[in-house]
């Protein structure tokens, strides 16, 4: 799909709509991480960039409360993708961003979490560098950090995990889960999987098959830091069933490791308020 097919994103006559014939220097592109959702988790740099923005290209996972920082007159272009449609052409987004910048417009490229962590910020930065367009990068809290603080699961802890692995739970070519299972199943580490909810049964099965005990604590954190956040805790053995019974949907993280067991101690109230498993509900 070419960018021209997305031309409805731009009002006719805009600089960058393909009709402008200017030879201004390229506009600066600011790649900003919008954090996991709660607008109070934005960096000061991100807020300043939002408040000064005239044109923003933003993704699906950027929460509306973050967009509230934009000036009323800023042009907003949604280039997002639902997790079920992750094939939306990244090339088209890059093409559009380059075209706008080349026409002299300053572009705020806004992404959920941190742009350099499963945000394709690296690919966009490469394209900008190759095109000779100036850009800066503003980091954001990644979903794992937001979730950790919000649900009471430290990502590392000297008694439980001396390494943290952030990994994707789906593969780029959809040819099945081609993941480094021996690495993911190592003991004494925390594994946080992004984009993995739809593959949860296979992920848990493989981690157990590669040596992690079935009673390893594991959690799902859905919509972390947002008002409707949910955290469901269990073990590698029972998390897939819990996910089904609670209808967990993306965006959600899978967190695996001993640190997950600390939630009960760090957030005792929340742990008590945990939605009961179906079997528990039936017994109650
Ligand atoms: N750049 C982002 C990740 C984008 S990949 C970051 O640094 O956080 C998209 C995946 O991120 C989702 O499928 C989900 O696994 C995770 N994610 C993003 N925001 C989330 C949130 N608020 N709660 C839980 N998971 C989230």
GROMACS .gro file of C-alpha atoms and ligand atoms in nm:
model
  310
    1UNK     CA    1   0.000   0.000   0.000
    2UNK     CA    2   0.143   0.337  -0.088
    3UNK     CA    3   0.121   0.650   0.115
    4UNK     CA    4  -0.104   0.804  -0.145
    5UNK     CA    5  -0.373   0.561  -0.034
    6UNK     CA    6  -0.350   0.724   0.304
    7UNK     CA    7  -0.383   1.074   0.161
    8UNK     CA    8  -0.719   1.115   0.335
    9UNK     CA    9  -0.509   1.164   0.648
   10UNK     CA   10  -0.405   1.501   0.513
   11UNK     CA   11  -0.631   1.785   0.412
   12UNK     CA   12  -0.570   1.896   0.052
   13UNK     CA   13  -0.330   2.184   0.029
   14UNK     CA   14  -0.136   2.092   0.340
   15UNK     CA   15   0.232   2.115   0.310
   16UNK     CA   16   0.324   1.753   0.267
   17UNK     CA   17   0.003   1.650   0.097
   18UNK     CA   18   0.195   1.602  -0.224
   19UNK     CA   19   0.085   1.927  -0.384
   20UNK     CA   20   0.330   2.159  -0.213
   21UNK     CA   21   0.633   2.259  -0.413
   22UNK     CA   22   0.858   2.412  -0.154
   23UNK     CA   23   1.225   2.373  -0.096
   24UNK     CA   24   1.236   2.453   0.272
   25UNK     CA   25   1.478   2.266   0.493
   26UNK     CA   26   1.328   1.952   0.643
   27UNK     CA   27   1.131   1.981   0.963
   28UNK     CA   28   1.258   1.827   1.284
   29UNK     CA   29   1.103   1.493   1.376
   30UNK     CA   30   1.064   1.425   1.748
   31UNK     CA   31   1.012   1.060   1.834
   32UNK     CA   32   0.835   1.063   2.167
   33UNK     CA   33   0.749   0.775   2.397
   34UNK     CA   34   0.406   0.838   2.546
   35UNK     CA   35   0.444   0.589   2.831
   36UNK     CA   36   0.206   0.307   2.919
   37UNK     CA   37  -0.113   0.513   2.948
   38UNK     CA   38  -0.136   0.718   3.266
   39UNK     CA   39  -0.058   1.072   3.146
   40UNK     CA   40   0.123   1.147   3.474
   41UNK     CA   41   0.389   0.903   3.366
   42UNK     CA   42   0.494   1.120   3.073
   43UNK     CA   43   0.841   1.269   3.096
   44UNK     CA   44   0.873   1.646   3.123
   45UNK     CA   45   1.039   1.643   2.783
   46UNK     CA   46   0.744   1.458   2.635
   47UNK     CA   47   0.497   1.707   2.782
   48UNK     CA   48   0.696   2.000   2.644
   49UNK     CA   49   0.710   1.837   2.300
   50UNK     CA   50   0.335   1.770   2.309
   51UNK     CA   51   0.255   2.126   2.412
   52UNK     CA   52   0.468   2.267   2.130
   53UNK     CA   53   0.342   2.028   1.861
   54UNK     CA   54   0.179   2.144   1.542
   55UNK     CA   55   0.150   1.804   1.375
   56UNK     CA   56   0.141   1.466   1.545
   57UNK     CA   57   0.144   1.115   1.402
   58UNK     CA   58   0.024   0.886   1.679
   59UNK     CA   59  -0.022   0.515   1.734
   60UNK     CA   60  -0.304   0.297   1.860
   61UNK     CA   61  -0.162   0.260   2.211
   62UNK     CA   62  -0.131   0.631   2.286
   63UNK     CA   63  -0.397   0.705   2.545
   64UNK     CA   64  -0.645   0.989   2.481
   65UNK     CA   65  -0.540   1.156   2.807
   66UNK     CA   66  -0.190   1.199   2.662
   67UNK     CA   67  -0.329   1.363   2.348
   68UNK     CA   68  -0.501   1.616   2.575
   69UNK     CA   69  -0.163   1.786   2.614
   70UNK     CA   70  -0.164   1.885   2.246
   71UNK     CA   71  -0.257   2.243   2.162
   72UNK     CA   72  -0.610   2.267   2.022
   73UNK     CA   73  -0.485   2.364   1.677
   74UNK     CA   74  -0.240   2.077   1.634
   75UNK     CA   75  -0.302   1.849   1.338
   76UNK     CA   76  -0.352   1.492   1.460
   77UNK     CA   77  -0.295   1.198   1.229
   78UNK     CA   78  -0.380   0.851   1.356
   79UNK     CA   79  -0.149   0.592   1.208
   80UNK     CA   80  -0.226   0.326   1.467
   81UNK     CA   81  -0.274  -0.039   1.443
   82UNK     CA   82  -0.485  -0.279   1.644
   83UNK     CA   83  -0.291  -0.575   1.777
   84UNK     CA   84  -0.504  -0.801   1.561
   85UNK     CA   85  -0.400  -0.602   1.254
   86UNK     CA   86  -0.030  -0.563   1.321
   87UNK     CA   87   0.042  -0.589   0.951
   88UNK     CA   88  -0.051  -0.226   0.885
   89UNK     CA   89   0.229  -0.120   0.659
   90UNK     CA   90   0.505   0.035   0.862
   91UNK     CA   91   0.658   0.144   0.530
   92UNK     CA   92   0.359   0.369   0.466
   93UNK     CA   93   0.393   0.536   0.804
   94UNK     CA   94   0.759   0.597   0.741
   95UNK     CA   95   0.689   0.731   0.393
   96UNK     CA   96   0.429   0.971   0.529
   97UNK     CA   97   0.658   1.089   0.808
   98UNK     CA   98   0.942   1.152   0.563
   99UNK     CA   99   0.716   1.336   0.321
  100UNK     CA  100   0.583   1.566   0.592
  101UNK     CA  101   0.928   1.638   0.729
  102UNK     CA  102   1.069   1.700   0.381
  103UNK     CA  103   0.797   1.958   0.321
  104UNK     CA  104   0.937   2.152   0.614
  105UNK     CA  105   0.688   2.054   0.882
  106UNK     CA  106   0.800   1.969   1.231
  107UNK     CA  107   0.659   1.627   1.315
  108UNK     CA  108   0.585   1.481   1.656
  109UNK     CA  109   0.592   1.102   1.623
  110UNK     CA  110   0.412   0.970   1.928
  111UNK     CA  111   0.427   0.605   2.033
  112UNK     CA  112   0.299   0.408   2.329
  113UNK     CA  113   0.552   0.321   2.597
  114UNK     CA  114   0.906   0.370   2.474
  115UNK     CA  115   0.962   0.399   2.102
  116UNK     CA  116   1.281   0.197   2.115
  117UNK     CA  117   1.119  -0.099   2.295
  118UNK     CA  118   0.898  -0.295   2.057
  119UNK     CA  119   0.785   0.035   1.911
  120UNK     CA  120   0.958   0.028   1.574
  121UNK     CA  121   1.126   0.352   1.672
  122UNK     CA  122   1.453   0.202   1.556
  123UNK     CA  123   1.317   0.148   1.207
  124UNK     CA  124   1.182   0.502   1.190
  125UNK     CA  125   1.506   0.649   1.320
  126UNK     CA  126   1.698   0.453   1.055
  127UNK     CA  127   1.476   0.592   0.781
  128UNK     CA  128   1.518   0.947   0.912
  129UNK     CA  129   1.894   0.910   0.938
  130UNK     CA  130   1.914   0.766   0.586
  131UNK     CA  131   1.703   1.053   0.452
  132UNK     CA  132   1.917   1.313   0.628
  133UNK     CA  133   1.619   1.445   0.827
  134UNK     CA  134   1.704   1.578   1.173
  135UNK     CA  135   1.537   1.396   1.460
  136UNK     CA  136   1.548   1.365   1.837
  137UNK     CA  137   1.426   1.084   2.059
  138UNK     CA  138   1.241   1.128   2.387
  139UNK     CA  139   1.218   0.807   2.588
  140UNK     CA  140   0.901   0.691   2.760
  141UNK     CA  141   0.832   0.447   3.039
  142UNK     CA  142   0.785   0.109   2.881
  143UNK     CA  143   0.474  -0.092   2.965
  144UNK     CA  144   0.676  -0.331   3.184
  145UNK     CA  145   0.788  -0.044   3.408
  146UNK     CA  146   0.442   0.103   3.434
  147UNK     CA  147   0.294  -0.237   3.513
  148UNK     CA  148   0.562  -0.324   3.768
  149UNK     CA  149   0.499  -0.014   3.976
  150UNK     CA  150   0.125  -0.022   3.935
  151UNK     CA  151   0.061  -0.385   4.031
  152UNK     CA  152   0.344  -0.442   4.280
  153UNK     CA  153   0.575  -0.670   4.085
  154UNK     CA  154   0.940  -0.553   4.102
  155UNK     CA  155   1.118  -0.645   3.782
  156UNK     CA  156   1.437  -0.751   3.958
  157UNK     CA  157   1.499  -0.851   4.318
  158UNK     CA  158   1.814  -0.999   4.464
  159UNK     CA  159   1.627  -1.296   4.609
  160UNK     CA  160   1.440  -1.379   4.290
  161UNK     CA  161   1.579  -1.236   3.968
  162UNK     CA  162   1.915  -1.099   3.867
  163UNK     CA  163   1.819  -1.050   3.504
  164UNK     CA  164   1.525  -0.904   3.319
  165UNK     CA  165   1.424  -1.019   2.973
  166UNK     CA  166   1.182  -0.816   2.766
  167UNK     CA  167   1.071  -1.027   2.473
  168UNK     CA  168   0.801  -1.030   2.213
  169UNK     CA  169   0.544  -1.306   2.236
  170UNK     CA  170   0.460  -1.305   1.869
  171UNK     CA  171   0.682  -1.336   1.569
  172UNK     CA  172   0.716  -1.106   1.277
  173UNK     CA  173   0.641  -1.358   1.004
  174UNK     CA  174   0.353  -1.536   1.178
  175UNK     CA  175   0.514  -1.874   1.109
  176UNK     CA  176   0.457  -1.988   1.463
  177UNK     CA  177   0.642  -1.901   1.777
  178UNK     CA  178   1.007  -1.913   1.692
  179UNK     CA  179   1.141  -1.802   2.029
  180UNK     CA  180   1.458  -1.877   2.218
  181UNK     CA  181   1.289  -2.105   2.474
  182UNK     CA  182   1.606  -2.223   2.654
  183UNK     CA  183   1.700  -1.858   2.716
  184UNK     CA  184   1.348  -1.761   2.825
  185UNK     CA  185   1.322  -2.060   3.060
  186UNK     CA  186   1.639  -1.982   3.255
  187UNK     CA  187   1.599  -1.972   3.633
  188UNK     CA  188   1.643  -1.659   3.846
  189UNK     CA  189   1.525  -1.412   3.589
  190UNK     CA  190   1.210  -1.217   3.516
  191UNK     CA  191   1.058  -1.253   3.172
  192UNK     CA  192   0.813  -0.993   3.046
  193UNK     CA  193   0.646  -1.077   2.719
  194UNK     CA  194   0.489  -0.808   2.504
  195UNK     CA  195   0.221  -0.889   2.245
  196UNK     CA  196   0.190  -1.242   2.374
  197UNK     CA  197  -0.161  -1.277   2.510
  198UNK     CA  198  -0.299  -1.459   2.208
  199UNK     CA  199  -0.015  -1.712   2.233
  200UNK     CA  200  -0.030  -1.756   2.611
  201UNK     CA  201  -0.108  -2.132   2.617
  202UNK     CA  202   0.183  -2.210   2.385
  203UNK     CA  203   0.417  -1.979   2.575
  204UNK     CA  204   0.339  -2.138   2.912
  205UNK     CA  205   0.363  -2.487   2.765
  206UNK     CA  206   0.704  -2.418   2.612
  207UNK     CA  207   0.845  -2.253   2.924
  208UNK     CA  208   0.746  -2.560   3.127
  209UNK     CA  209   0.878  -2.796   2.858
  210UNK     CA  210   1.210  -2.612   2.870
  211UNK     CA  211   1.251  -2.650   3.242
  212UNK     CA  212   1.057  -2.390   3.439
  213UNK     CA  213   0.845  -2.551   3.712
  214UNK     CA  214   0.472  -2.539   3.648
  215UNK     CA  215   0.427  -2.355   3.977
  216UNK     CA  216   0.648  -2.064   3.868
  217UNK     CA  217   0.452  -1.746   3.950
  218UNK     CA  218   0.311  -1.575   3.642
  219UNK     CA  219   0.084  -1.279   3.584
  220UNK     CA  220  -0.110  -1.099   3.318
  221UNK     CA  221  -0.133  -0.723   3.342
  222UNK     CA  222  -0.398  -0.578   3.116
  223UNK     CA  223  -0.413  -0.205   3.038
  224UNK     CA  224  -0.141  -0.129   3.291
  225UNK     CA  225  -0.160   0.216   3.455
  226UNK     CA  226  -0.498   0.288   3.295
  227UNK     CA  227  -0.816   0.326   3.502
  228UNK     CA  228  -0.941  -0.018   3.393
  229UNK     CA  229  -0.613  -0.198   3.463
  230UNK     CA  230  -0.642  -0.563   3.566
  231UNK     CA  231  -0.379  -0.794   3.708
  232UNK     CA  232  -0.438  -1.167   3.715
  233UNK     CA  233  -0.185  -1.380   3.897
  234UNK     CA  234  -0.134  -1.752   3.888
  235UNK     CA  235   0.130  -1.996   3.778
  236UNK     CA  236   0.265  -2.106   3.445
  237UNK     CA  237   0.040  -2.409   3.474
  238UNK     CA  238  -0.287  -2.227   3.533
  239UNK     CA  239  -0.244  -1.882   3.376
  240UNK     CA  240  -0.384  -1.981   3.033
  241UNK     CA  241  -0.706  -2.103   3.194
  242UNK     CA  242  -0.727  -1.791   3.410
  243UNK     CA  243  -0.678  -1.572   3.105
  244UNK     CA  244  -0.964  -1.746   2.933
  245UNK     CA  245  -1.201  -1.727   3.227
  246UNK     CA  246  -1.127  -1.358   3.280
  247UNK     CA  247  -1.135  -1.272   2.911
  248UNK     CA  248  -0.796  -1.100   2.911
  249UNK     CA  249  -0.736  -0.901   2.596
  250UNK     CA  250  -0.451  -0.694   2.453
  251UNK     CA  251  -0.286  -0.472   2.544
  252UNK     CA  252  -0.153  -0.693   2.817
  253UNK     CA  253   0.183  -0.814   2.940
  254UNK     CA  254   0.279  -1.162   3.053
  255UNK     CA  255   0.516  -1.152   3.352
  256UNK     CA  256   0.694  -1.468   3.463
  257UNK     CA  257   0.927  -1.535   3.755
  258UNK     CA  258   0.964  -1.536   4.131
  259UNK     CA  259   0.911  -1.159   4.150
  260UNK     CA  260   0.546  -1.210   4.056
  261UNK     CA  261   0.503  -1.382   4.391
  262UNK     CA  262   0.597  -1.058   4.569
  263UNK     CA  263   0.273  -0.892   4.467
  264UNK     CA  264   0.083  -1.054   4.752
  265UNK     CA  265   0.327  -0.895   4.999
  266UNK     CA  266   0.366  -0.557   4.829
  267UNK     CA  267   0.000  -0.504   4.748
  268UNK     CA  268  -0.186  -0.719   4.998
  269UNK     CA  269  -0.513  -0.533   4.941
  270UNK     CA  270  -0.494  -0.578   4.567
  271UNK     CA  271  -0.403  -0.942   4.602
  272UNK     CA  272  -0.708  -1.000   4.820
  273UNK     CA  273  -0.921  -0.820   4.569
  274UNK     CA  274  -0.798  -1.052   4.295
  275UNK     CA  275  -1.091  -1.174   4.090
  276UNK     CA  276  -1.150  -1.530   4.214
  277UNK     CA  277  -1.081  -1.816   3.983
  278UNK     CA  278  -1.393  -1.984   3.855
  279UNK     CA  279  -1.328  -2.286   4.075
  280UNK     CA  280  -1.289  -2.060   4.381
  281UNK     CA  281  -1.602  -1.867   4.293
  282UNK     CA  282  -1.794  -2.192   4.269
  283UNK     CA  283  -1.673  -2.298   4.615
  284UNK     CA  284  -1.757  -1.961   4.776
  285LIG     N1  285   0.663   0.054   2.287
  285LIG     C1  286   0.571  -0.008   2.379
  285LIG     C2  287   0.536  -0.150   2.339
  285LIG     C3  288   0.455  -0.159   2.211
  285LIG     S1  289   0.424  -0.325   2.163
  285LIG     C4  290   0.628  -0.002   2.521
  285LIG     O1  291   0.745   0.033   2.537
  285LIG     O2  292   0.555  -0.031   2.615
  285LIG     C5  293   0.256  -0.345   2.214
  285LIG     C6  294   0.248  -0.431   2.338
  285LIG     O3  295   0.293  -0.358   2.450
  285LIG     C7  296   0.109  -0.476   2.374
  285LIG     O4  297   0.068  -0.589   2.299
  285LIG     C8  298   0.125  -0.510   2.519
  285LIG     O5  299   0.188  -0.634   2.535
  285LIG     C9  300   0.223  -0.402   2.565
  285LIG     N2  301   0.156  -0.286   2.624
  285LIG    C10  302   0.161  -0.159   2.583
  285LIG     N3  303   0.093  -0.079   2.668
  285LIG    C11  304   0.044  -0.160   2.764
  285LIG    C12  305  -0.034  -0.137   2.881
  285LIG     N4  306  -0.078  -0.016   2.915
  285LIG     N5  307  -0.065  -0.245   2.958
  285LIG    C13  308  -0.021  -0.367   2.927
  285LIG     N6  309   0.052  -0.394   2.817
  285LIG    C14  310   0.084  -0.292   2.738
   0.00000   0.00000   0.00000
